[in-house]
mmCIF file of C-alpha atoms in Angstrom:
data_model
loop_
_atom_site.group_PDB
_atom_site.id
_atom_site.type_symbol
_atom_site.label_atom_id
_atom_site.label_comp_id
_atom_site.label_asym_id
_atom_site.label_seq_id
_atom_site.Cartn_x
_atom_site.Cartn_y
_atom_site.Cartn_z
ATOM 1 C CA MET A 393 57.175 -4.770 42.410
ATOM 2 C CA GLN A 394 59.824 -4.526 39.684
ATOM 3 C CA PRO A 395 58.392 -2.626 36.661
ATOM 4 C CA ALA A 396 58.356 -4.376 33.312
ATOM 5 C CA ALA A 397 61.371 -3.553 31.197
ATOM 6 C CA GLY A 398 60.947 -1.086 28.364
ATOM 7 C CA THR A 399 61.701 -1.620 24.693
ATOM 8 C CA LEU A 400 64.550 -0.251 22.617
ATOM 9 C CA HIS A 401 63.019 0.778 19.288
ATOM 10 C CA VAL A 402 65.501 1.030 16.401
ATOM 11 C CA VAL A 403 63.797 3.601 14.183
ATOM 12 C CA ALA A 404 64.664 4.305 10.542
ATOM 13 C CA THR A 405 64.380 7.969 9.553
ATOM 14 C CA PRO A 406 64.340 9.601 6.081
ATOM 15 C CA ILE A 407 67.520 9.781 4.012
ATOM 16 C CA GLY A 408 66.266 12.979 2.418
ATOM 17 C CA ASN A 409 62.546 13.234 1.734
ATOM 18 C CA LEU A 410 60.769 13.789 5.056
ATOM 19 C CA ALA A 411 57.587 12.228 3.665
ATOM 20 C CA ASP A 412 59.345 8.864 3.912
ATOM 21 C CA LEU A 413 59.022 8.777 7.705
ATOM 22 C CA SER A 414 56.449 6.051 8.342
ATOM 23 C CA PRO A 415 53.303 6.465 10.468
ATOM 24 C CA ARG A 416 54.604 3.738 12.784
ATOM 25 C CA ALA A 417 57.896 5.584 13.218
ATOM 26 C CA LEU A 418 55.981 8.759 14.096
ATOM 27 C CA ASP A 419 53.869 6.918 16.664
ATOM 28 C CA THR A 420 56.985 5.349 18.175
ATOM 29 C CA LEU A 421 58.882 8.635 18.432
ATOM 30 C CA ARG A 422 55.866 10.250 20.129
ATOM 31 C CA SER A 423 55.509 7.439 22.661
ATOM 32 C CA VAL A 424 59.031 6.805 23.967
ATOM 33 C CA ALA A 425 60.556 8.325 27.074
ATOM 34 C CA ALA A 426 63.526 9.678 25.120
ATOM 35 C CA VAL A 427 65.206 9.512 21.725
ATOM 36 C CA CYS A 428 68.854 8.467 21.424
ATOM 37 C CA ALA A 429 70.294 10.410 18.505
ATOM 38 C CA GLU A 430 73.594 10.495 16.654
ATOM 39 C CA ASP A 431 73.312 14.298 16.312
ATOM 40 C CA THR A 432 70.729 15.813 18.658
ATOM 41 C CA ARG A 433 70.627 19.066 16.666
ATOM 42 C CA HIS A 434 69.714 17.231 13.482
ATOM 43 C CA THR A 435 67.132 15.025 15.196
ATOM 44 C CA ARG A 436 65.606 17.998 17.025
ATOM 45 C CA GLN A 437 64.854 19.586 13.643
ATOM 46 C CA LEU A 438 63.288 16.346 12.397
ATOM 47 C CA LEU A 439 61.059 16.009 15.466
ATOM 48 C CA ALA A 440 60.091 19.689 15.333
ATOM 49 C CA HIS A 441 58.985 19.279 11.721
ATOM 50 C CA PHE A 442 56.446 16.710 12.885
ATOM 51 C CA GLY A 443 55.498 18.543 16.069
ATOM 52 C CA ILE A 444 57.140 15.980 18.369
ATOM 53 C CA GLU A 445 58.669 17.039 21.677
ATOM 54 C CA ARG A 446 60.789 14.336 23.303
ATOM 55 C CA PRO A 447 63.974 14.464 25.390
ATOM 56 C CA LEU A 448 67.055 13.835 23.262
ATOM 57 C CA LEU A 449 70.091 11.840 24.380
ATOM 58 C CA ALA A 450 73.353 11.999 22.431
ATOM 59 C CA LEU A 451 74.652 8.615 21.311
ATOM 60 C CA HIS A 452 77.508 8.686 18.825
ATOM 61 C CA GLU A 453 80.747 6.870 18.071
ATOM 62 C CA HIS A 454 82.685 8.841 20.689
ATOM 63 C CA ASN A 455 80.403 8.202 23.683
ATOM 64 C CA GLU A 456 78.443 5.017 22.896
ATOM 65 C CA ALA A 457 80.606 2.707 24.995
ATOM 66 C CA GLU A 458 80.319 5.132 27.916
ATOM 67 C CA VAL A 459 76.544 5.697 27.867
ATOM 68 C CA ALA A 460 75.280 2.260 26.762
ATOM 69 C CA ASP A 461 75.131 0.837 30.304
ATOM 70 C CA ARG A 462 73.192 3.862 31.604
ATOM 71 C CA LEU A 463 70.676 3.554 28.785
ATOM 72 C CA VAL A 464 70.245 -0.164 29.422
ATOM 73 C CA ALA A 465 69.585 0.649 33.094
ATOM 74 C CA ARG A 466 66.808 3.024 32.034
ATOM 75 C CA LEU A 467 65.329 0.354 29.793
ATOM 76 C CA ALA A 468 65.492 -2.202 32.581
ATOM 77 C CA ALA A 469 63.718 0.257 34.889
ATOM 78 C CA GLY A 470 60.781 0.493 32.488
ATOM 79 C CA ASP A 471 61.550 3.326 30.074
ATOM 80 C CA SER A 472 61.179 2.672 26.366
ATOM 81 C CA LEU A 473 63.711 4.453 24.150
ATOM 82 C CA ALA A 474 64.076 5.114 20.446
ATOM 83 C CA LEU A 475 67.410 4.887 18.664
ATOM 84 C CA VAL A 476 67.844 6.957 15.486
ATOM 85 C CA SER A 477 70.772 7.952 13.296
ATOM 86 C CA ASP A 478 71.135 11.130 11.260
ATOM 87 C CA ALA A 479 69.479 9.446 8.270
ATOM 88 C CA GLY A 480 68.301 6.012 7.241
ATOM 89 C CA THR A 481 68.399 2.807 9.244
ATOM 90 C CA PRO A 482 70.539 2.940 12.409
ATOM 91 C CA LEU A 483 73.661 0.761 12.778
ATOM 92 C CA VAL A 484 74.286 0.677 8.997
ATOM 93 C CA SER A 485 77.585 2.600 8.913
ATOM 94 C CA ASP A 486 76.209 4.474 11.937
ATOM 95 C CA PRO A 487 76.477 4.128 15.749
ATOM 96 C CA GLY A 488 74.205 1.886 17.830
ATOM 97 C CA PHE A 489 75.752 -1.572 17.698
ATOM 98 C CA ARG A 490 77.082 -1.457 21.276
ATOM 99 C CA LEU A 491 73.776 -0.269 22.698
ATOM 100 C CA VAL A 492 71.760 -2.909 20.831
ATOM 101 C CA ARG A 493 74.136 -5.675 21.918
ATOM 102 C CA ALA A 494 74.124 -4.498 25.533
ATOM 103 C CA ALA A 495 70.321 -4.320 25.568
ATOM 104 C CA ARG A 496 69.954 -7.809 24.117
ATOM 105 C CA GLU A 497 72.487 -9.229 26.572
ATOM 106 C CA ALA A 498 70.421 -7.688 29.381
ATOM 107 C CA GLY A 499 67.253 -9.366 28.117
ATOM 108 C CA ILE A 500 65.735 -6.100 26.868
ATOM 109 C CA ARG A 501 63.403 -6.310 23.890
ATOM 110 C CA VAL A 502 64.893 -4.627 20.803
ATOM 111 C CA SER A 503 62.320 -3.917 18.100
ATOM 112 C CA PRO A 504 62.990 -2.636 14.569
ATOM 113 C CA VAL A 505 60.856 0.117 13.060
ATOM 114 C CA PRO A 506 61.978 -0.252 9.439
ATOM 115 C CA GLY A 507 62.030 2.420 6.790
ATOM 116 C CA ALA A 508 64.462 4.236 4.531
ATOM 117 C CA SER A 509 67.854 2.719 3.722
ATOM 118 C CA ALA A 510 70.225 4.214 1.161
ATOM 119 C CA ILE A 511 71.620 0.760 0.346
ATOM 120 C CA VAL A 512 68.252 -0.762 -0.511
ATOM 121 C CA ALA A 513 67.046 2.382 -2.275
ATOM 122 C CA ALA A 514 70.105 2.377 -4.525
ATOM 123 C CA LEU A 515 69.875 -1.340 -5.272
ATOM 124 C CA SER A 516 66.203 -1.009 -6.179
ATOM 125 C CA VAL A 517 66.907 1.427 -9.037
ATOM 126 C CA ALA A 518 70.402 0.375 -10.143
ATOM 127 C CA GLY A 519 69.472 -2.327 -12.622
ATOM 128 C CA LEU A 520 72.346 -4.481 -11.342
ATOM 129 C CA PRO A 521 71.943 -8.023 -9.957
ATOM 130 C CA SER A 522 70.456 -7.645 -6.481
ATOM 131 C CA ASP A 523 69.752 -11.241 -5.488
ATOM 132 C CA ARG A 524 73.222 -11.371 -3.918
ATOM 133 C CA PHE A 525 75.217 -8.331 -2.880
ATOM 134 C CA THR A 526 77.853 -7.293 -0.366
ATOM 135 C CA PHE A 527 77.842 -3.966 1.461
ATOM 136 C CA GLU A 528 81.354 -2.645 2.043
ATOM 137 C CA GLY A 529 80.458 0.651 3.721
ATOM 138 C CA PHE A 530 82.965 3.477 3.282
ATOM 139 C CA LEU A 531 86.252 2.592 1.648
ATOM 140 C CA PRO A 532 89.455 3.725 3.411
ATOM 141 C CA ALA A 533 90.206 7.427 3.027
ATOM 142 C CA LYS A 534 93.891 6.851 2.290
ATOM 143 C CA ALA A 535 94.589 5.978 -1.332
ATOM 144 C CA GLY A 536 96.896 3.039 -0.656
ATOM 145 C CA ALA A 537 94.518 1.322 1.739
ATOM 146 C CA ARG A 538 91.573 1.996 -0.569
ATOM 147 C CA ARG A 539 93.325 0.414 -3.553
ATOM 148 C CA GLU A 540 94.337 -2.571 -1.469
ATOM 149 C CA ARG A 541 90.723 -3.118 -0.372
ATOM 150 C CA LEU A 542 89.449 -2.846 -3.948
ATOM 151 C CA ALA A 543 92.105 -5.249 -5.215
ATOM 152 C CA ALA A 544 90.939 -7.791 -2.643
ATOM 153 C CA LEU A 545 87.380 -7.449 -4.006
ATOM 154 C CA ALA A 546 88.251 -7.814 -7.686
ATOM 155 C CA GLY A 547 87.120 -11.451 -7.839
ATOM 156 C CA GLU A 548 83.900 -10.939 -5.841
ATOM 157 C CA VAL A 549 80.940 -12.216 -7.884
ATOM 158 C CA ARG A 550 78.255 -10.441 -5.862
ATOM 159 C CA THR A 551 77.228 -6.848 -6.588
ATOM 160 C CA LEU A 552 79.427 -4.510 -4.540
ATOM 161 C CA VAL A 553 77.816 -1.609 -2.680
ATOM 162 C CA PHE A 554 79.835 1.258 -1.189
ATOM 163 C CA TYR A 555 79.112 4.547 0.519
ATOM 164 C CA GLU A 556 81.331 7.420 -0.611
ATOM 165 C CA SER A 557 81.799 11.106 0.121
ATOM 166 C CA SER A 558 81.729 13.990 -2.326
ATOM 167 C CA HIS A 559 85.440 14.782 -2.019
ATOM 168 C CA ARG A 560 86.539 11.186 -2.737
ATOM 169 C CA ILE A 561 84.033 9.940 -5.329
ATOM 170 C CA ALA A 562 86.224 10.828 -8.342
ATOM 171 C CA ASP A 563 89.333 9.190 -6.863
ATOM 172 C CA THR A 564 87.340 6.117 -5.859
ATOM 173 C CA LEU A 565 85.968 5.693 -9.374
ATOM 174 C CA ALA A 566 89.505 5.947 -10.771
ATOM 175 C CA ASP A 567 90.673 3.297 -8.316
ATOM 176 C CA CYS A 568 87.713 1.069 -9.254
ATOM 177 C CA VAL A 569 88.690 1.304 -12.923
ATOM 178 C CA ALA A 570 92.209 0.202 -12.010
ATOM 179 C CA ALA A 571 91.014 -2.658 -9.798
ATOM 180 C CA PHE A 572 88.034 -3.993 -11.780
ATOM 181 C CA GLY A 573 88.638 -2.782 -15.325
ATOM 182 C CA GLY A 574 86.953 0.135 -17.078
ATOM 183 C CA ASP A 575 84.307 -2.035 -18.714
ATOM 184 C CA ARG A 576 82.736 -3.287 -15.455
ATOM 185 C CA PRO A 577 79.037 -2.136 -15.212
ATOM 186 C CA ALA A 578 78.384 0.218 -12.315
ATOM 187 C CA VAL A 579 75.963 2.821 -10.941
ATOM 188 C CA VAL A 580 76.561 6.093 -9.096
ATOM 189 C CA ALA A 581 73.474 7.016 -7.037
ATOM 190 C CA ARG A 582 73.660 10.561 -5.646
ATOM 191 C CA GLU A 583 71.417 12.449 -3.213
ATOM 192 C CA LEU A 584 68.749 9.720 -3.175
ATOM 193 C CA THR A 585 65.205 10.985 -2.427
ATOM 194 C CA LYS A 586 66.461 14.590 -2.407
ATOM 195 C CA LEU A 587 65.831 17.448 -4.833
ATOM 196 C CA PHE A 588 68.961 16.844 -6.933
ATOM 197 C CA GLU A 589 68.780 13.041 -6.997
ATOM 198 C CA THR A 590 70.675 11.473 -9.893
ATOM 199 C CA VAL A 591 71.333 7.838 -10.770
ATOM 200 C CA LEU A 592 74.054 7.393 -13.390
ATOM 201 C CA ASP A 593 74.743 4.022 -14.992
ATOM 202 C CA GLY A 594 77.288 2.724 -17.457
ATOM 203 C CA ASP A 595 80.700 1.131 -17.306
ATOM 204 C CA LEU A 596 83.207 2.339 -14.739
ATOM 205 C CA ALA A 597 85.356 4.210 -17.255
ATOM 206 C CA ALA A 598 82.358 6.163 -18.579
ATOM 207 C CA LEU A 599 81.131 6.974 -15.078
ATOM 208 C CA GLN A 600 84.583 8.150 -14.058
ATOM 209 C CA ALA A 601 84.707 10.511 -17.044
ATOM 210 C CA GLN A 602 81.169 11.778 -16.413
ATOM 211 C CA VAL A 603 81.786 12.520 -12.742
ATOM 212 C CA GLU A 604 85.121 14.203 -13.435
ATOM 213 C CA ALA A 605 83.583 16.383 -16.179
ATOM 214 C CA ASP A 606 80.571 17.597 -14.141
ATOM 215 C CA PRO A 607 81.197 19.307 -10.782
ATOM 216 C CA ASN A 608 77.528 18.800 -9.870
ATOM 217 C CA GLN A 609 78.137 15.045 -9.877
ATOM 218 C CA ARG A 610 80.751 15.506 -7.174
ATOM 219 C CA ARG A 611 78.343 17.061 -4.667
ATOM 220 C CA GLY A 612 76.200 15.363 -2.041
ATOM 221 C CA GLU A 613 76.078 11.845 -0.653
ATOM 222 C CA PHE A 614 76.807 8.810 -2.793
ATOM 223 C CA VAL A 615 76.070 5.121 -3.074
ATOM 224 C CA LEU A 616 78.394 3.422 -5.550
ATOM 225 C CA LEU A 617 77.363 0.033 -6.917
ATOM 226 C CA VAL A 618 79.654 -2.170 -9.005
ATOM 227 C CA GLN A 619 78.540 -5.366 -10.707
ATOM 228 C CA GLY A 620 80.372 -8.430 -9.469
ATOM 229 C CA ALA A 621 82.873 -10.354 -11.535
ATOM 230 C CA GLY A 622 81.435 -12.994 -13.855
ATOM 231 C CA GLU A 623 81.338 -16.507 -12.528
ATOM 232 C CA ASP A 624 83.985 -17.778 -14.963
ATOM 233 C CA ALA A 625 86.300 -15.816 -17.270
ATOM 234 C CA ASP A 626 85.641 -12.425 -15.691
ATOM 235 C CA ALA A 627 86.231 -13.835 -12.226
ATOM 236 C CA ARG A 628 89.537 -15.404 -13.306
ATOM 237 C CA ILE A 629 90.716 -12.139 -14.848
ATOM 238 C CA ALA A 630 89.684 -10.151 -11.787
ATOM 239 C CA GLU A 631 91.448 -12.584 -9.468
ATOM 240 C CA GLY A 632 94.464 -12.566 -11.764
ATOM 241 C CA ARG A 633 94.663 -8.777 -11.548
ATOM 242 C CA ARG A 634 94.452 -8.941 -7.772
ATOM 243 C CA VAL A 635 97.251 -11.505 -7.540
ATOM 244 C CA TYR A 636 99.304 -9.616 -10.128
ATOM 245 C CA ALA A 637 99.045 -6.387 -8.115
ATOM 246 C CA LEU A 638 100.317 -8.170 -5.014
ATOM 247 C CA LEU A 639 103.194 -9.898 -6.818
ATOM 248 C CA ALA A 640 104.190 -6.797 -8.784
ATOM 249 C CA ALA A 641 104.990 -5.025 -5.529
ATOM 250 C CA GLU A 642 107.897 -7.464 -5.063
ATOM 251 C CA LEU A 643 108.718 -8.799 -8.545
ATOM 252 C CA LYS A 644 109.329 -7.551 -12.076
ATOM 253 C CA PRO A 645 105.989 -6.978 -13.898
ATOM 254 C CA SER A 646 106.655 -9.687 -16.481
ATOM 255 C CA VAL A 647 107.457 -12.240 -13.780
ATOM 256 C CA ALA A 648 104.477 -11.152 -11.673
ATOM 257 C CA ALA A 649 102.138 -11.495 -14.654
ATOM 258 C CA ARG A 650 103.452 -14.958 -15.519
ATOM 259 C CA LEU A 651 103.047 -16.220 -11.965
ATOM 260 C CA ALA A 652 99.622 -14.626 -11.547
ATOM 261 C CA ALA A 653 98.445 -16.271 -14.760
ATOM 262 C CA GLU A 654 99.714 -19.647 -13.599
ATOM 263 C CA ILE A 655 98.092 -19.283 -10.183
ATOM 264 C CA THR A 656 94.673 -18.070 -11.358
ATOM 265 C CA GLY A 657 94.294 -19.337 -14.916
ATOM 266 C CA ALA A 658 93.746 -15.796 -16.205
ATOM 267 C CA PRO A 659 95.271 -14.873 -19.598
ATOM 268 C CA ARG A 660 98.698 -13.326 -19.089
ATOM 269 C CA LYS A 661 97.981 -10.558 -21.619
ATOM 270 C CA ALA A 662 94.972 -9.444 -19.586
ATOM 271 C CA LEU A 663 97.213 -8.911 -16.540
ATOM 272 C CA TYR A 664 100.475 -7.436 -17.719
ATOM 273 C CA GLY A 665 100.036 -3.699 -17.874
ATOM 274 C CA GLY A 666 96.304 -4.100 -17.148
#
């Protein structure tokens, strides 16, 4: 008789404080046949801390497409597996999408074991509008591509949420000032749930200056949150700046500003040289 298929458990793990691992997550990790991990060395340390001994299977961006079918075959044969990332909720800027999709297409049950998420943790303490937000993940590493992405988001009215690395946070804040204006409210959340957790708030220009002046604020892992453009005047100005930046690449600044103002309804003086 064909054994019942197993379950793929998508298990959130702590983003810093190990006490945030839920009792249900612990029970799940103890019960599965194996744990699929982004970095088996990191996950082995986590399991050892809680006295859990389970086989570990590497699943990361470089091998996921290759191993997904084999893991689905194990699930179909009756094994239950856990999927974890290095920290937080899997699949959020982490591997796992291909495995989850393949399992669902094969009729395998995929069950979430929710827990820590840097995005939600940052939103919960930022004091920015959180009823509507957009998660943009990591911005491009190259300056030109990063500025182009930010320019495209200048008119977005939802709160913007980004992940950023320690060696790019200062440059990203400078690019945000250029794209959104220095007076846009924002929050830099660093090392959430860890010993040196800091949450800085203010306008973008002030945050840029604070991060550039303090080397400690350029260490660790970051969530950057930027308030969306206002629904009316702010949105028009933000969209005007985006259009101006595109036109200025091909036209004289004065001509680009005039056309951008006509297209978007933003005041010309807020665009030219802004």
